[in-house]
PDB file of C-alpha atoms and ligand atoms in Angstrom:
ATOM      1  CA  MET A   1      27.796  31.159   9.854  1.00 93.00           C
ATOM      2  CA  LEU A   2      30.317  33.614   8.749  1.00 96.00           C
ATOM      3  CA  ARG A   3      31.357  33.833   5.546  1.00 97.00           C
ATOM      4  CA  LYS A   4      34.825  35.206   3.493  1.00 96.00           C
ATOM      5  CA  ILE A   5      34.367  38.595   2.130  1.00 97.00           C
ATOM      6  CA  LEU A   6      36.144  38.848  -1.095  1.00 97.00           C
ATOM      7  CA  THR A   7      38.245  41.924  -1.945  1.00 96.00           C
ATOM      8  CA  GLU A   8      39.381  44.028  -4.668  1.00 94.00           C
ATOM      9  CA  PRO A   9      41.494  42.617  -6.893  1.00 94.00           C
ATOM     10  CA  ASP A  10      39.236  39.858  -7.363  1.00 96.00           C
ATOM     11  CA  ALA A  11      37.971  38.699 -10.873  1.00 96.00           C
ATOM     12  CA  ILE A  12      34.630  37.182  -8.887  1.00 98.00           C
ATOM     13  CA  LEU A  13      33.549  40.837  -7.899  1.00 98.00           C
ATOM     14  CA  ARG A  14      33.764  42.383 -11.714  1.00 98.00           C
ATOM     15  CA  LYS A  15      30.766  39.490 -12.813  1.00 98.00           C
ATOM     16  CA  LYS A  16      27.347  39.916 -13.478  1.00 98.00           C
ATOM     17  CA  CYS A  17      24.984  38.042 -11.092  1.00 98.00           C
ATOM     18  CA  GLU A  18      22.101  36.178 -11.802  1.00 98.00           C
ATOM     19  CA  PRO A  19      18.244  36.450 -10.780  1.00 98.00           C
ATOM     20  CA  LEU A  20      17.243  34.221  -7.962  1.00 96.00           C
ATOM     21  CA  GLU A  21      14.794  31.640  -9.287  1.00 93.00           C
ATOM     22  CA  LYS A  22      12.908  31.229  -5.733  1.00 91.00           C
ATOM     23  CA  VAL A  23      13.458  31.603  -2.097  1.00 95.00           C
ATOM     24  CA  ASP A  24      14.191  28.668  -0.634  1.00 95.00           C
ATOM     25  CA  THR A  25      15.584  27.609   2.940  1.00 96.00           C
ATOM     26  CA  GLU A  26      19.149  27.581   1.031  1.00 95.00           C
ATOM     27  CA  THR A  27      18.125  31.197   0.119  1.00 96.00           C
ATOM     28  CA  LYS A  28      17.419  32.021   3.604  1.00 97.00           C
ATOM     29  CA  LYS A  29      20.365  30.450   5.023  1.00 97.00           C
ATOM     30  CA  LEU A  30      22.431  31.945   2.641  1.00 97.00           C
ATOM     31  CA  MET A  31      20.817  35.575   3.488  1.00 97.00           C
ATOM     32  CA  ASP A  32      21.461  34.894   7.217  1.00 97.00           C
ATOM     33  CA  ASP A  33      24.766  34.156   6.836  1.00 98.00           C
ATOM     34  CA  MET A  34      25.265  37.356   4.809  1.00 98.00           C
ATOM     35  CA  LEU A  35      23.859  39.497   7.416  1.00 97.00           C
ATOM     36  CA  GLU A  36      25.642  37.735  10.351  1.00 97.00           C
ATOM     37  CA  THR A  37      28.808  38.659   8.380  1.00 97.00           C
ATOM     38  CA  MET A  38      28.075  42.105   7.337  1.00 97.00           C
ATOM     39  CA  TYR A  39      26.851  42.793  11.086  1.00 95.00           C
ATOM     40  CA  ALA A  40      30.436  41.234  12.483  1.00 95.00           C
ATOM     41  CA  ALA A  41      32.335  42.923   9.938  1.00 95.00           C
ATOM     42  CA  PRO A  42      31.086  45.707  10.483  1.00 94.00           C
ATOM     43  CA  GLY A  43      29.103  47.220   7.548  1.00 94.00           C
ATOM     44  CA  ILE A  44      25.505  48.370   6.574  1.00 95.00           C
ATOM     45  CA  GLY A  45      25.414  46.290   3.339  1.00 97.00           C
ATOM     46  CA  LEU A  46      26.612  43.242   1.737  1.00 98.00           C
ATOM     47  CA  ALA A  47      25.907  41.624  -1.589  1.00 98.00           C
ATOM     48  CA  ALA A  48      26.002  37.925  -2.376  1.00 98.00           C
ATOM     49  CA  ILE A  49      28.545  38.191  -4.906  1.00 98.00           C
ATOM     50  CA  GLN A  50      30.817  39.806  -2.057  1.00 98.00           C
ATOM     51  CA  VAL A  51      30.966  36.356  -0.198  1.00 98.00           C
ATOM     52  CA  GLY A  52      31.760  34.942  -3.617  1.00 98.00           C
ATOM     53  CA  ILE A  53      28.092  33.703  -4.855  1.00 98.00           C
ATOM     54  CA  LEU A  54      26.893  35.245  -8.153  1.00 98.00           C
ATOM     55  CA  LYS A  55      23.228  35.720  -7.275  1.00 98.00           C
ATOM     56  CA  ARG A  56      21.105  38.732  -7.076  1.00 98.00           C
ATOM     57  CA  LEU A  57      20.768  39.175  -3.232  1.00 98.00           C
ATOM     58  CA  VAL A  58      21.460  41.889  -0.948  1.00 98.00           C
ATOM     59  CA  VAL A  59      21.348  42.563   2.864  1.00 98.00           C
ATOM     60  CA  LEU A  60      21.020  46.144   4.320  1.00 97.00           C
ATOM     61  CA  ASP A  61      20.668  47.657   7.573  1.00 96.00           C
ATOM     62  CA  ILE A  62      21.252  51.485   8.343  1.00 94.00           C
ATOM     63  CA  SER A  63      20.018  51.704  11.896  1.00 93.00           C
ATOM     64  CA  LYS A  64      22.321  53.307  13.953  1.00 86.00           C
ATOM     65  CA  GLY A  65      24.607  51.767  17.082  1.00 78.00           C
ATOM     66  CA  GLU A  66      21.687  51.352  19.939  1.00 82.00           C
ATOM     67  CA  GLU A  67      18.555  51.595  17.613  1.00 86.00           C
ATOM     68  CA  LYS A  68      17.027  48.124  17.038  1.00 91.00           C
ATOM     69  CA  LYS A  69      18.276  46.621  14.064  1.00 93.00           C
ATOM     70  CA  LYS A  70      16.348  46.878  11.114  1.00 95.00           C
ATOM     71  CA  PRO A  71      17.999  44.359   8.391  1.00 96.00           C
ATOM     72  CA  ILE A  72      16.505  44.741   4.755  1.00 97.00           C
ATOM     73  CA  PHE A  73      16.764  41.750   2.622  1.00 98.00           C
ATOM     74  CA  LEU A  74      16.389  42.615  -1.422  1.00 98.00           C
ATOM     75  CA  ILE A  75      16.230  39.343  -3.735  1.00 98.00           C
ATOM     76  CA  ASN A  76      16.391  40.415  -7.217  1.00 98.00           C
ATOM     77  CA  PRO A  77      16.221  43.794  -6.473  1.00 98.00           C
ATOM     78  CA  LYS A  78      15.254  46.610  -9.701  1.00 98.00           C
ATOM     79  CA  ILE A  79      15.664  49.945  -9.888  1.00 98.00           C
ATOM     80  CA  ILE A  80      12.382  51.527 -11.532  1.00 98.00           C
ATOM     81  CA  HIS A  81      13.216  55.329 -10.826  1.00 98.00           C
ATOM     82  CA  GLN A  82      16.292  57.602  -9.610  1.00 98.00           C
ATOM     83  CA  SER A  83      15.707  61.441  -9.065  1.00 98.00           C
ATOM     84  CA  LYS A  84      17.655  63.960 -11.050  1.00 98.00           C
ATOM     85  CA  LYS A  85      18.527  65.460  -7.817  1.00 98.00           C
ATOM     86  CA  THR A  86      21.867  63.960  -6.604  1.00 98.00           C
ATOM     87  CA  SER A  87      23.602  63.587  -3.378  1.00 97.00           C
ATOM     88  CA  VAL A  88      27.272  63.154  -2.309  1.00 97.00           C
ATOM     89  CA  TYR A  89      28.124  60.833   0.593  1.00 96.00           C
ATOM     90  CA  GLU A  90      31.648  59.502   1.549  1.00 97.00           C
ATOM     91  CA  GLU A  91      31.432  55.735   0.264  1.00 96.00           C
ATOM     92  CA  GLY A  92      33.123  52.582   1.728  1.00 96.00           C
ATOM     93  CA  CYS A  93      32.927  48.894   1.016  1.00 97.00           C
ATOM     94  CA  LEU A  94      33.472  46.010   2.731  1.00 97.00           C
ATOM     95  CA  SER A  95      35.446  44.824  -0.256  1.00 97.00           C
ATOM     96  CA  LEU A  96      37.599  47.862  -0.562  1.00 97.00           C
ATOM     97  CA  PRO A  97      38.884  47.795   3.151  1.00 95.00           C
ATOM     98  CA  GLY A  98      39.793  51.039   4.242  1.00 94.00           C
ATOM     99  CA  GLN A  99      39.166  52.978   1.398  1.00 96.00           C
ATOM    100  CA  PHE A 100      36.698  55.886   1.309  1.00 96.00           C
ATOM    101  CA  ALA A 101      35.811  58.415  -1.415  1.00 96.00           C
ATOM    102  CA  GLU A 102      32.804  60.964  -2.147  1.00 96.00           C
ATOM    103  CA  ILE A 103      30.622  59.645  -4.687  1.00 97.00           C
ATOM    104  CA  GLU A 104      27.400  61.571  -6.462  1.00 97.00           C
ATOM    105  CA  ARG A 105      24.482  59.574  -6.958  1.00 97.00           C
ATOM    106  CA  PRO A 106      20.886  60.259  -7.415  1.00 98.00           C
ATOM    107  CA  ALA A 107      19.345  61.464  -4.116  1.00 98.00           C
ATOM    108  CA  GLU A 108      16.308  59.036  -4.230  1.00 98.00           C
ATOM    109  CA  CYS A 109      15.376  55.594  -6.041  1.00 98.00           C
ATOM    110  CA  THR A 110      12.468  53.396  -6.249  1.00 98.00           C
ATOM    111  CA  LEU A 111      12.959  49.608  -6.380  1.00 98.00           C
ATOM    112  CA  LYS A 112      11.062  46.424  -6.748  1.00 98.00           C
ATOM    113  CA  TYR A 113      12.224  43.517  -5.066  1.00 98.00           C
ATOM    114  CA  ILE A 114      11.223  40.089  -3.579  1.00 98.00           C
ATOM    115  CA  ASP A 115      11.586  40.148   0.436  1.00 97.00           C
ATOM    116  CA  TYR A 116      12.869  37.237   2.674  1.00 96.00           C
ATOM    117  CA  ASN A 117       9.210  35.614   2.670  1.00 95.00           C
ATOM    118  CA  GLY A 118       8.904  35.698  -1.184  1.00 95.00           C
ATOM    119  CA  LYS A 119       6.636  38.723  -1.432  1.00 96.00           C
ATOM    120  CA  GLU A 120       7.065  41.066  -3.922  1.00 97.00           C
ATOM    121  CA  LYS A 121       7.755  44.756  -2.473  1.00 97.00           C
ATOM    122  CA  GLU A 122       8.473  48.191  -3.837  1.00 98.00           C
ATOM    123  CA  LEU A 123      10.860  50.902  -1.553  1.00 97.00           C
ATOM    124  CA  LYS A 124      11.344  54.411  -2.079  1.00 98.00           C
ATOM    125  CA  ALA A 125      14.353  55.245  -1.095  1.00 97.00           C
ATOM    126  CA  ASP A 126      16.049  58.563  -0.094  1.00 97.00           C
ATOM    127  CA  GLY A 127      19.335  59.662   2.262  1.00 96.00           C
ATOM    128  CA  LEU A 128      21.777  57.342   3.156  1.00 96.00           C
ATOM    129  CA  LEU A 129      19.494  54.127   2.441  1.00 97.00           C
ATOM    130  CA  ALA A 130      19.041  55.441  -1.601  1.00 98.00           C
ATOM    131  CA  THR A 131      23.058  55.743  -1.551  1.00 97.00           C
ATOM    132  CA  CYS A 132      23.481  52.125   0.168  1.00 97.00           C
ATOM    133  CA  VAL A 133      20.570  50.621  -2.136  1.00 97.00           C
ATOM    134  CA  GLN A 134      22.744  52.021  -5.449  1.00 98.00           C
ATOM    135  CA  HIS A 135      25.933  50.946  -4.219  1.00 98.00           C
ATOM    136  CA  GLU A 136      24.436  47.687  -3.484  1.00 98.00           C
ATOM    137  CA  VAL A 137      22.726  46.973  -6.714  1.00 98.00           C
ATOM    138  CA  ASP A 138      25.814  48.030  -8.716  1.00 98.00           C
ATOM    139  CA  HIS A 139      27.812  45.168  -6.789  1.00 98.00           C
ATOM    140  CA  LEU A 140      25.173  42.804  -8.544  1.00 98.00           C
ATOM    141  CA  ASN A 141      26.109  44.086 -12.042  1.00 98.00           C
ATOM    142  CA  GLY A 142      30.280  43.834 -11.004  1.00 98.00           C
ATOM    143  CA  ILE A 143      30.019  47.345 -10.518  1.00 98.00           C
ATOM    144  CA  LEU A 144      32.226  49.081  -7.763  1.00 98.00           C
ATOM    145  CA  PHE A 145      32.334  52.607  -6.206  1.00 98.00           C
ATOM    146  CA  ILE A 146      36.034  53.328  -7.555  1.00 98.00           C
ATOM    147  CA  ASP A 147      34.805  53.135 -10.754  1.00 98.00           C
ATOM    148  CA  TYR A 148      33.038  56.522 -10.722  1.00 98.00           C
ATOM    149  CA  LEU A 149      36.412  57.721  -9.826  1.00 98.00           C
ATOM    150  CA  SER A 150      39.236  59.150 -12.047  1.00 97.00           C
ATOM    151  CA  LYS A 151      41.502  56.312 -13.556  1.00 97.00           C
ATOM    152  CA  LEU A 152      44.412  58.003 -11.642  1.00 97.00           C
ATOM    153  CA  LYS A 153      42.300  57.872  -7.955  1.00 97.00           C
ATOM    154  CA  LYS A 154      41.108  54.480  -8.996  1.00 97.00           C
ATOM    155  CA  ASP A 155      44.415  53.079  -9.833  1.00 96.00           C
ATOM    156  CA  MET A 156      45.907  54.469  -6.714  1.00 96.00           C
ATOM    157  CA  ILE A 157      43.032  52.645  -4.360  1.00 96.00           C
ATOM    158  CA  ILE A 158      43.805  49.327  -6.312  1.00 95.00           C
ATOM    159  CA  LYS A 159      47.270  49.712  -5.990  1.00 95.00           C
ATOM    160  CA  LYS A 160      47.041  50.137  -2.309  1.00 94.00           C
ATOM    161  CA  LEU A 161      44.317  47.068  -2.295  1.00 94.00           C
ATOM    162  CA  VAL A 162      47.069  44.523  -3.813  1.00 93.00           C
ATOM    163  CA  LYS A 163      50.042  46.021  -1.157  1.00 90.00           C
ATOM    164  CA  GLN A 164      47.411  45.376   1.554  1.00 87.00           C
ATOM    165  CA  LYS A 165      46.919  41.775   0.577  1.00 84.00           C
ATOM    166  CA  LYS A 166      50.185  41.007  -0.227  1.00 83.00           C
ATOM    167  CA  GLY A 167      51.091  41.907   3.270  1.00 77.00           C
ATOM    168  CA  ILE A 168      48.354  40.005   4.950  1.00 70.00           C
ATOM    169  CA  GLU A 169      49.576  36.934   2.399  1.00 64.00           C
ATOM    170  CA  ARG A 170      52.892  37.264   3.977  1.00 61.00           C
ATOM    171  CA  VAL A 171      51.813  36.922   7.529  1.00 60.00           C
ATOM    172  CA  ILE A 172      50.112  34.042   6.625  1.00 62.00           C
ATOM    173  CA  VAL A 173      52.283  32.252   4.956  1.00 61.00           C
TER     174      VAL A 173
HETATM  175 NI1   NI B   1      30.030  47.432  -1.038  1.00 92.54          NI
END
């Protein structure tokens, strides 16, 4: 089932998410929905908070076009190490439609998480995956990539998004 993706400005996107107690059928249904919603968008990462659920849950897939899909489910992800070395990617976000900016983040990170089957796992990420993981973990703490920009740039993007939202509402109403 496709879920509605919340877009900035929305107070929910600024909340801190709670850890999941257990991986049950309800959690799996939500993760399946999130993956379907992410593929349909299309995007390469989606956090539960972006569909209005304040739980520490992320789906990712950085495989490209023709490649076999490689979904990753992260439950209660915790970054335990970040490299001093940094890298820059132009980031976008399904909650910031049409907005992109170059963001500098640690180039490598290691995280602990619980997988789709409830097993504890560790993941060492670099390149695009490292950026993606850190972007998603930020979501769980109410942080968006625009928070790393200057106030001027951030305000400009939010202004554009408010305008876009108004435009969409005008058509619907
Ligand atoms: Ni995002």
